[in-house]
Amino acid sequence: MHDKVFHSPVWLTVGLGFKREISSLAEMHDFLTDWTTSRRGPLYRNAVEACGLALEGCITRDEARHAMVEFADATGILWPDIEPVIVARAVARGYGGYAA
């Protein structure tokens, strides 16, 4: 299978908080093929169809990636865009007694 790489990967939550990177149509195809049968629905079928169409050159990689993001978001496996805060500390810089 010819590997067509996405402009930016799709990050998924797998297992106990681990991230998995889907960065190409081949990886998308493999992930969807392994997806549990009992959790396949309309958005799963859309993602599979989009992957196949992109591999054939009928739609763009970005359109297939978008279908994957929609599927992952709906199933709750899309990794959040914002990384959790590890440490936070307040920093204030004053000018004339006022925080700037």
Tab-separated table of N, CA, C and O in Angstrom:
chain	number	residue	atom	x	y	z
A	1	MET	N	0.846	-1.168	0.000
A	1	MET	CA	0.000	0.000	0.000
A	1	MET	C	0.898	1.240	0.000
A	1	MET	O	1.805	1.349	0.795
A	2	HIS	N	0.646	2.141	-0.934
A	2	HIS	CA	1.428	3.371	-1.020
A	2	HIS	C	1.101	4.252	0.181
A	2	HIS	O	-0.056	4.537	0.463
A	3	ASP	N	2.118	4.710	0.882
A	3	ASP	CA	1.947	5.469	2.113
A	3	ASP	C	1.871	6.958	1.810
A	3	ASP	O	2.865	7.559	1.400
A	4	LYS	N	0.702	7.553	1.993
A	4	LYS	CA	0.511	8.984	1.802
A	4	LYS	C	0.432	9.636	3.180
A	4	LYS	O	-0.459	9.350	3.958
A	5	VAL	N	1.378	10.525	3.458
A	5	VAL	CA	1.534	11.119	4.782
A	5	VAL	C	0.640	12.353	4.926
A	5	VAL	O	0.526	13.159	4.004
A	6	PHE	N	0.038	12.508	6.127
A	6	PHE	CA	-0.770	13.685	6.434
A	6	PHE	C	0.146	14.876	6.700
A	6	PHE	O	1.289	14.711	7.102
A	7	HIS	N	-0.393	16.079	6.497
A	7	HIS	CA	0.373	17.289	6.821
A	7	HIS	C	0.614	17.394	8.320
A	7	HIS	O	1.662	17.862	8.752
A	8	SER	N	-0.345	16.984	9.120
A	8	SER	CA	-0.160	16.905	10.572
A	8	SER	C	-0.845	15.636	11.060
A	8	SER	O	-1.930	15.294	10.597
A	9	PRO	N	-0.222	14.930	11.981
A	9	PRO	CA	-0.772	13.651	12.423
A	9	PRO	C	-2.035	13.815	13.272
A	9	PRO	O	-2.308	14.890	13.795
A	10	VAL	N	-2.770	12.733	13.387
A	10	VAL	CA	-3.906	12.652	14.297
A	10	VAL	C	-3.415	11.870	15.506
A	10	VAL	O	-2.863	10.781	15.362
A	11	TRP	N	-3.574	12.443	16.694
A	11	TRP	CA	-3.143	11.776	17.921
A	11	TRP	C	-4.348	11.177	18.610
A	11	TRP	O	-5.358	11.856	18.815
A	12	LEU	N	-4.238	9.899	18.955
A	12	LEU	CA	-5.330	9.172	19.584
A	12	LEU	C	-4.932	8.715	20.975
A	12	LEU	O	-3.760	8.452	21.245
A	13	THR	N	-5.924	8.597	21.851
A	13	THR	CA	-5.721	8.036	23.177
A	13	THR	C	-5.951	6.538	23.080
A	13	THR	O	-7.006	6.096	22.641
A	14	VAL	N	-4.964	5.775	23.456
A	14	VAL	CA	-5.095	4.320	23.450
A	14	VAL	C	-4.646	3.776	24.798
A	14	VAL	O	-3.767	4.331	25.443
A	15	GLY	N	-5.264	2.709	25.220
A	15	GLY	CA	-4.865	2.111	26.490
A	15	GLY	C	-5.095	3.048	27.657
A	15	GLY	O	-6.070	3.785	27.700
A	16	LEU	N	-4.180	3.051	28.578
A	16	LEU	CA	-4.303	3.854	29.791
A	16	LEU	C	-3.623	5.206	29.633
A	16	LEU	O	-2.602	5.494	30.264
A	17	GLY	N	-4.163	6.050	28.767
A	17	GLY	CA	-3.642	7.390	28.593
A	17	GLY	C	-2.432	7.502	27.682
A	17	GLY	O	-1.744	8.504	27.693
A	18	PHE	N	-2.163	6.470	26.894
A	18	PHE	CA	-1.046	6.527	25.953
A	18	PHE	C	-1.507	7.145	24.646
A	18	PHE	O	-2.658	7.024	24.256
A	19	LYS	N	-0.575	7.817	23.974
A	19	LYS	CA	-0.873	8.443	22.684
A	19	LYS	C	-0.427	7.531	21.546
A	19	LYS	O	0.587	6.864	21.642
A	20	ARG	N	-1.217	7.541	20.489
A	20	ARG	CA	-0.820	6.848	19.271
A	20	ARG	C	-0.937	7.843	18.123
A	20	ARG	O	-1.936	8.535	17.981
A	21	GLU	N	0.099	7.875	17.317
A	21	GLU	CA	0.145	8.810	16.197
A	21	GLU	C	-0.334	8.113	14.928
A	21	GLU	O	0.148	7.040	14.581
A	22	ILE	N	-1.275	8.755	14.247
A	22	ILE	CA	-1.721	8.312	12.929
A	22	ILE	C	-1.268	9.394	11.960
A	22	ILE	O	-1.815	10.490	11.940
A	23	SER	N	-0.233	9.090	11.182
A	23	SER	CA	0.360	10.140	10.346
A	23	SER	C	0.243	9.866	8.847
A	23	SER	O	0.756	10.637	8.052
A	24	SER	N	-0.419	8.779	8.476
A	24	SER	CA	-0.532	8.469	7.053
A	24	SER	C	-1.802	7.678	6.781
A	24	SER	O	-2.446	7.157	7.705
A	25	LEU	N	-2.139	7.572	5.515
A	25	LEU	CA	-3.295	6.772	5.126
A	25	LEU	C	-3.094	5.306	5.473
A	25	LEU	O	-4.034	4.618	5.875
A	26	ALA	N	-1.870	4.814	5.356
A	26	ALA	CA	-1.590	3.412	5.688
A	26	ALA	C	-1.824	3.160	7.171
A	26	ALA	O	-2.435	2.148	7.546
A	27	GLU	N	-1.358	4.076	8.039
A	27	GLU	CA	-1.581	3.922	9.475
A	27	GLU	C	-3.056	4.057	9.819
A	27	GLU	O	-3.568	3.348	10.687
A	28	MET	N	-3.753	4.951	9.126
A	28	MET	CA	-5.194	5.106	9.321
A	28	MET	C	-5.909	3.807	8.951
A	28	MET	O	-6.757	3.317	9.697
A	29	HIS	N	-5.546	3.245	7.814
A	29	HIS	CA	-6.146	1.990	7.366
A	29	HIS	C	-5.914	0.873	8.376
A	29	HIS	O	-6.840	0.148	8.745
A	30	ASP	N	-4.676	0.740	8.852
A	30	ASP	CA	-4.345	-0.307	9.826
A	30	ASP	C	-5.133	-0.132	11.121
A	30	ASP	O	-5.661	-1.104	11.670
A	31	PHE	N	-5.216	1.105	11.607
A	31	PHE	CA	-5.939	1.363	12.854
A	31	PHE	C	-7.415	1.015	12.688
A	31	PHE	O	-8.008	0.354	13.550
A	32	LEU	N	-8.017	1.468	11.598
A	32	LEU	CA	-9.442	1.219	11.387
A	32	LEU	C	-9.728	-0.271	11.176
A	32	LEU	O	-10.760	-0.772	11.625
A	33	THR	N	-8.818	-0.974	10.522
A	33	THR	CA	-8.991	-2.411	10.305
A	33	THR	C	-9.005	-3.153	11.638
A	33	THR	O	-9.756	-4.110	11.819
A	34	ASP	N	-8.182	-2.695	12.584
A	34	ASP	CA	-8.088	-3.339	13.892
A	34	ASP	C	-9.164	-2.884	14.877
A	34	ASP	O	-9.270	-3.443	15.967
A	35	TRP	N	-9.956	-1.873	14.503
A	35	TRP	CA	-10.959	-1.327	15.421
A	35	TRP	C	-12.006	-2.396	15.740
A	35	TRP	O	-12.450	-3.125	14.865
A	36	THR	N	-12.396	-2.446	16.997
A	36	THR	CA	-13.334	-3.459	17.458
A	36	THR	C	-14.667	-3.413	16.703
A	36	THR	O	-15.221	-2.338	16.485
A	37	THR	N	-15.127	-4.554	16.305
A	37	THR	CA	-16.350	-4.666	15.493
A	37	THR	C	-17.566	-4.110	16.209
A	37	THR	O	-18.415	-3.472	15.584
A	38	SER	N	-17.648	-4.292	17.503
A	38	SER	CA	-18.831	-3.856	18.251
A	38	SER	C	-18.952	-2.341	18.349
A	38	SER	O	-20.025	-1.834	18.682
A	39	ARG	N	-17.888	-1.607	18.049
A	39	ARG	CA	-17.921	-0.142	18.151
A	39	ARG	C	-17.884	0.538	16.782
A	39	ARG	O	-17.571	1.712	16.668
A	40	ARG	N	-18.217	-0.203	15.749
A	40	ARG	CA	-18.235	0.371	14.400
A	40	ARG	C	-19.616	0.951	14.110
A	40	ARG	O	-20.617	0.297	14.309
A	41	GLY	N	-19.631	2.171	13.643
A	41	GLY	CA	-20.888	2.847	13.339
A	41	GLY	C	-20.731	3.683	12.082
A	41	GLY	O	-19.779	3.505	11.303
A	42	PRO	N	-21.651	4.625	11.868
A	42	PRO	CA	-21.624	5.439	10.649
A	42	PRO	C	-20.330	6.250	10.466
A	42	PRO	O	-19.811	6.330	9.353
A	43	LEU	N	-19.806	6.836	11.530
A	43	LEU	CA	-18.583	7.626	11.391
A	43	LEU	C	-17.376	6.721	11.132
A	43	LEU	O	-16.437	7.116	10.438
A	44	TYR	N	-17.411	5.521	11.664
A	44	TYR	CA	-16.363	4.539	11.352
A	44	TYR	C	-16.403	4.219	9.859
A	44	TYR	O	-15.377	4.242	9.181
A	45	ARG	N	-17.594	3.936	9.343
A	45	ARG	CA	-17.732	3.610	7.919
A	45	ARG	C	-17.309	4.792	7.039
A	45	ARG	O	-16.678	4.598	6.000
A	46	ASN	N	-17.631	6.022	7.473
A	46	ASN	CA	-17.203	7.210	6.726
A	46	ASN	C	-15.677	7.296	6.675
A	46	ASN	O	-15.106	7.620	5.628
A	47	ALA	N	-15.023	7.029	7.802
A	47	ALA	CA	-13.559	7.096	7.857
A	47	ALA	C	-12.934	6.026	6.969
A	47	ALA	O	-11.969	6.300	6.246
A	48	VAL	N	-13.478	4.816	7.008
A	48	VAL	CA	-12.965	3.731	6.160
A	48	VAL	C	-13.132	4.081	4.690
A	48	VAL	O	-12.206	3.925	3.880
A	49	GLU	N	-14.303	4.579	4.334
A	49	GLU	CA	-14.559	4.956	2.942
A	49	GLU	C	-13.647	6.094	2.504
A	49	GLU	O	-13.079	6.070	1.408
A	50	ALA	N	-13.473	7.097	3.367
A	50	ALA	CA	-12.604	8.229	3.040
A	50	ALA	C	-11.161	7.774	2.852
A	50	ALA	O	-10.468	8.233	1.936
A	51	CYS	N	-10.713	6.854	3.687
A	51	CYS	CA	-9.350	6.327	3.562
A	51	CYS	C	-9.171	5.639	2.207
A	51	CYS	O	-8.195	5.876	1.498
A	52	GLY	N	-10.134	4.798	1.847
A	52	GLY	CA	-10.071	4.113	0.562
A	52	GLY	C	-10.095	5.068	-0.616
A	52	GLY	O	-9.332	4.915	-1.577
A	53	LEU	N	-10.958	6.074	-0.539
A	53	LEU	CA	-11.049	7.056	-1.625
A	53	LEU	C	-9.765	7.875	-1.751
A	53	LEU	O	-9.334	8.192	-2.858
A	54	ALA	N	-9.160	8.202	-0.631
A	54	ALA	CA	-7.901	8.960	-0.665
A	54	ALA	C	-6.778	8.105	-1.236
A	54	ALA	O	-5.929	8.604	-1.984
A	55	LEU	N	-6.755	6.827	-0.892
A	55	LEU	CA	-5.736	5.926	-1.451
A	55	LEU	C	-5.875	5.814	-2.967
A	55	LEU	O	-4.883	5.681	-3.678
A	56	GLU	N	-7.111	5.887	-3.459
A	56	GLU	CA	-7.362	5.826	-4.906
A	56	GLU	C	-7.146	7.169	-5.588
A	56	GLU	O	-7.164	7.255	-6.814
A	57	GLY	N	-6.988	8.242	-4.796
A	57	GLY	CA	-6.780	9.573	-5.356
A	57	GLY	C	-8.061	10.312	-5.669
A	57	GLY	O	-8.033	11.346	-6.335
A	58	CYS	N	-9.198	9.807	-5.186
A	58	CYS	CA	-10.485	10.443	-5.461
A	58	CYS	C	-10.767	11.633	-4.543
A	58	CYS	O	-11.514	12.540	-4.930
A	59	ILE	N	-10.199	11.607	-3.337
A	59	ILE	CA	-10.299	12.737	-2.422
A	59	ILE	C	-8.901	13.007	-1.861
A	59	ILE	O	-7.999	12.187	-2.028
A	60	THR	N	-8.741	14.128	-1.190
A	60	THR	CA	-7.425	14.495	-0.666
A	60	THR	C	-7.129	13.761	0.642
A	60	THR	O	-8.041	13.277	1.322
A	61	ARG	N	-5.853	13.730	0.995
A	61	ARG	CA	-5.449	13.173	2.289
A	61	ARG	C	-6.082	13.953	3.429
A	61	ARG	O	-6.463	13.380	4.447
A	62	ASP	N	-6.195	15.273	3.271
A	62	ASP	CA	-6.785	16.108	4.319
A	62	ASP	C	-8.257	15.770	4.547
A	62	ASP	O	-8.738	15.824	5.679
A	63	GLU	N	-8.977	15.430	3.483
A	63	GLU	CA	-10.373	15.033	3.641
A	63	GLU	C	-10.471	13.712	4.401
A	63	GLU	O	-11.339	13.542	5.265
A	64	ALA	N	-9.572	12.787	4.104
A	64	ALA	CA	-9.548	11.514	4.827
A	64	ALA	C	-9.163	11.749	6.285
A	64	ALA	O	-9.754	11.165	7.195
A	65	ARG	N	-8.180	12.605	6.513
A	65	ARG	CA	-7.752	12.928	7.870
A	65	ARG	C	-8.912	13.528	8.653
A	65	ARG	O	-9.137	13.203	9.815
A	66	HIS	N	-9.679	14.403	8.017
A	66	HIS	CA	-10.833	15.022	8.670
A	66	HIS	C	-11.851	13.948	9.087
A	66	HIS	O	-12.404	14.018	10.192
A	67	ALA	N	-12.092	12.970	8.232
A	67	ALA	CA	-13.011	11.877	8.569
A	67	ALA	C	-12.487	11.088	9.764
A	67	ALA	O	-13.258	10.667	10.638
A	68	MET	N	-11.170	10.899	9.838
A	68	MET	CA	-10.564	10.193	10.965
A	68	MET	C	-10.735	10.995	12.256
A	68	MET	O	-11.051	10.436	13.306
A	69	VAL	N	-10.537	12.306	12.178
A	69	VAL	CA	-10.697	13.177	13.348
A	69	VAL	C	-12.148	13.135	13.836
A	69	VAL	O	-12.399	13.027	15.045
A	70	GLU	N	-13.109	13.202	12.929
A	70	GLU	CA	-14.523	13.141	13.313
A	70	GLU	C	-14.840	11.822	14.014
A	70	GLU	O	-15.527	11.794	15.034
A	71	PHE	N	-14.346	10.715	13.461
A	71	PHE	CA	-14.558	9.400	14.057
A	71	PHE	C	-13.931	9.335	15.445
A	71	PHE	O	-14.566	8.919	16.412
A	72	ALA	N	-12.676	9.767	15.562
A	72	ALA	CA	-11.964	9.702	16.834
A	72	ALA	C	-12.625	10.591	17.886
A	72	ALA	O	-12.740	10.200	19.050
A	73	ASP	N	-13.063	11.764	17.488
A	73	ASP	CA	-13.730	12.677	18.412
A	73	ASP	C	-15.040	12.075	18.912
A	73	ASP	O	-15.321	12.093	20.111
A	74	ALA	N	-15.825	11.511	18.014
A	74	ALA	CA	-17.121	10.925	18.379
A	74	ALA	C	-16.972	9.710	19.294
A	74	ALA	O	-17.827	9.464	20.145
A	75	THR	N	-15.886	8.972	19.138
A	75	THR	CA	-15.686	7.781	19.962
A	75	THR	C	-14.905	8.080	21.239
A	75	THR	O	-14.694	7.190	22.057
A	76	GLY	N	-14.456	9.329	21.400
A	76	GLY	CA	-13.769	9.729	22.619
A	76	GLY	C	-12.307	9.315	22.685
A	76	GLY	O	-11.724	9.268	23.759
A	77	ILE	N	-11.696	9.033	21.527
A	77	ILE	CA	-10.291	8.625	21.527
A	77	ILE	C	-9.363	9.685	20.953
A	77	ILE	O	-8.162	9.467	20.857
A	78	LEU	N	-9.912	10.833	20.575
A	78	LEU	CA	-9.078	11.914	20.044
A	78	LEU	C	-8.309	12.538	21.196
A	78	LEU	O	-8.881	12.944	22.205
A	79	TRP	N	-6.971	12.576	21.067
A	79	TRP	CA	-6.124	13.159	22.110
A	79	TRP	C	-6.419	14.650	22.182
A	79	TRP	O	-6.513	15.320	21.148
A	80	PRO	N	-6.560	15.212	23.391
A	80	PRO	CA	-6.830	16.645	23.502
A	80	PRO	C	-5.698	17.477	22.894
A	80	PRO	O	-4.535	17.102	23.002
A	81	ASP	N	-6.070	18.596	22.276
A	81	ASP	CA	-5.067	19.476	21.660
A	81	ASP	C	-4.135	20.090	22.682
A	81	ASP	O	-2.978	20.331	22.409
A	82	ILE	N	-4.638	20.348	23.862
A	82	ILE	CA	-3.854	21.031	24.884
A	82	ILE	C	-3.265	19.995	25.822
A	82	ILE	O	-3.980	19.165	26.367
A	83	GLU	N	-1.960	20.045	25.984
A	83	GLU	CA	-1.291	19.150	26.917
A	83	GLU	C	-1.637	19.570	28.341
A	83	GLU	O	-1.805	20.757	28.617
A	84	PRO	N	-1.737	18.639	29.268
A	84	PRO	CA	-2.031	19.019	30.653
A	84	PRO	C	-0.898	19.851	31.254
A	84	PRO	O	0.259	19.689	30.893
A	85	VAL	N	-1.268	20.741	32.149
A	85	VAL	CA	-0.291	21.600	32.810
A	85	VAL	C	0.425	20.778	33.876
A	85	VAL	O	-0.209	20.158	34.723
A	86	ILE	N	1.737	20.764	33.833
A	86	ILE	CA	2.526	20.028	34.818
A	86	ILE	C	2.816	20.919	36.023
A	86	ILE	O	2.624	20.540	37.153
A	87	VAL	N	3.278	22.131	35.766
A	87	VAL	CA	3.611	23.065	36.835
A	87	VAL	C	3.139	24.445	36.401
A	87	VAL	O	3.332	24.848	35.266
A	88	ALA	N	2.535	25.158	37.332
A	88	ALA	CA	2.121	26.528	37.047
A	88	ALA	C	2.575	27.407	38.197
A	88	ALA	O	2.495	27.013	39.356
A	89	ARG	N	3.051	28.577	37.836
A	89	ARG	CA	3.437	29.497	38.896
A	89	ARG	C	3.149	30.907	38.404
A	89	ARG	O	3.362	31.234	37.228
A	90	ALA	N	2.658	31.720	39.315
A	90	ALA	CA	2.312	33.087	38.973
A	90	ALA	C	3.556	33.944	38.864
A	90	ALA	O	4.473	33.823	39.672
A	91	VAL	N	3.577	34.768	37.850
A	91	VAL	CA	4.688	35.692	37.669
A	91	VAL	C	4.068	37.070	37.430
A	91	VAL	O	3.242	37.233	36.544
A	92	ALA	N	4.445	38.036	38.244
A	92	ALA	CA	3.948	39.394	38.083
A	92	ALA	C	5.109	40.348	37.952
A	92	ALA	O	6.092	40.237	38.683
A	93	ARG	N	5.016	41.223	37.022
A	93	ARG	CA	6.027	42.253	36.859
A	93	ARG	C	5.339	43.601	37.061
A	93	ARG	O	4.373	43.896	36.391
A	94	GLY	N	5.844	44.324	37.985
A	94	GLY	CA	5.198	45.580	38.318
A	94	GLY	C	5.862	46.792	37.695
A	94	GLY	O	7.047	46.785	37.418
A	95	TYR	N	5.070	47.800	37.497
A	95	TYR	CA	5.574	49.080	37.041
A	95	TYR	C	4.801	50.137	37.817
A	95	TYR	O	3.594	50.266	37.649
A	96	GLY	N	5.482	50.826	38.690
A	96	GLY	CA	4.813	51.864	39.478
A	96	GLY	C	3.775	51.295	40.419
A	96	GLY	O	2.759	51.933	40.683
A	97	GLY	N	3.970	50.055	40.890
A	97	GLY	CA	3.020	49.476	41.834
A	97	GLY	C	1.889	48.681	41.198
A	97	GLY	O	1.059	48.123	41.868
A	98	TYR	N	1.862	48.648	39.866
A	98	TYR	CA	0.794	47.929	39.173
A	98	TYR	C	1.408	46.772	38.366
A	98	TYR	O	2.493	46.888	37.830
A	99	ALA	N	0.697	45.697	38.323
A	99	ALA	CA	1.157	44.561	37.529
A	99	ALA	C	0.976	44.890	36.047
A	99	ALA	O	-0.036	45.434	35.654
A	100	ALA	N	1.977	44.586	35.294
A	100	ALA	CA	1.906	44.894	33.855
A	100	ALA	C	1.497	43.657	33.095
A	100	ALA	O	1.735	42.558	33.469
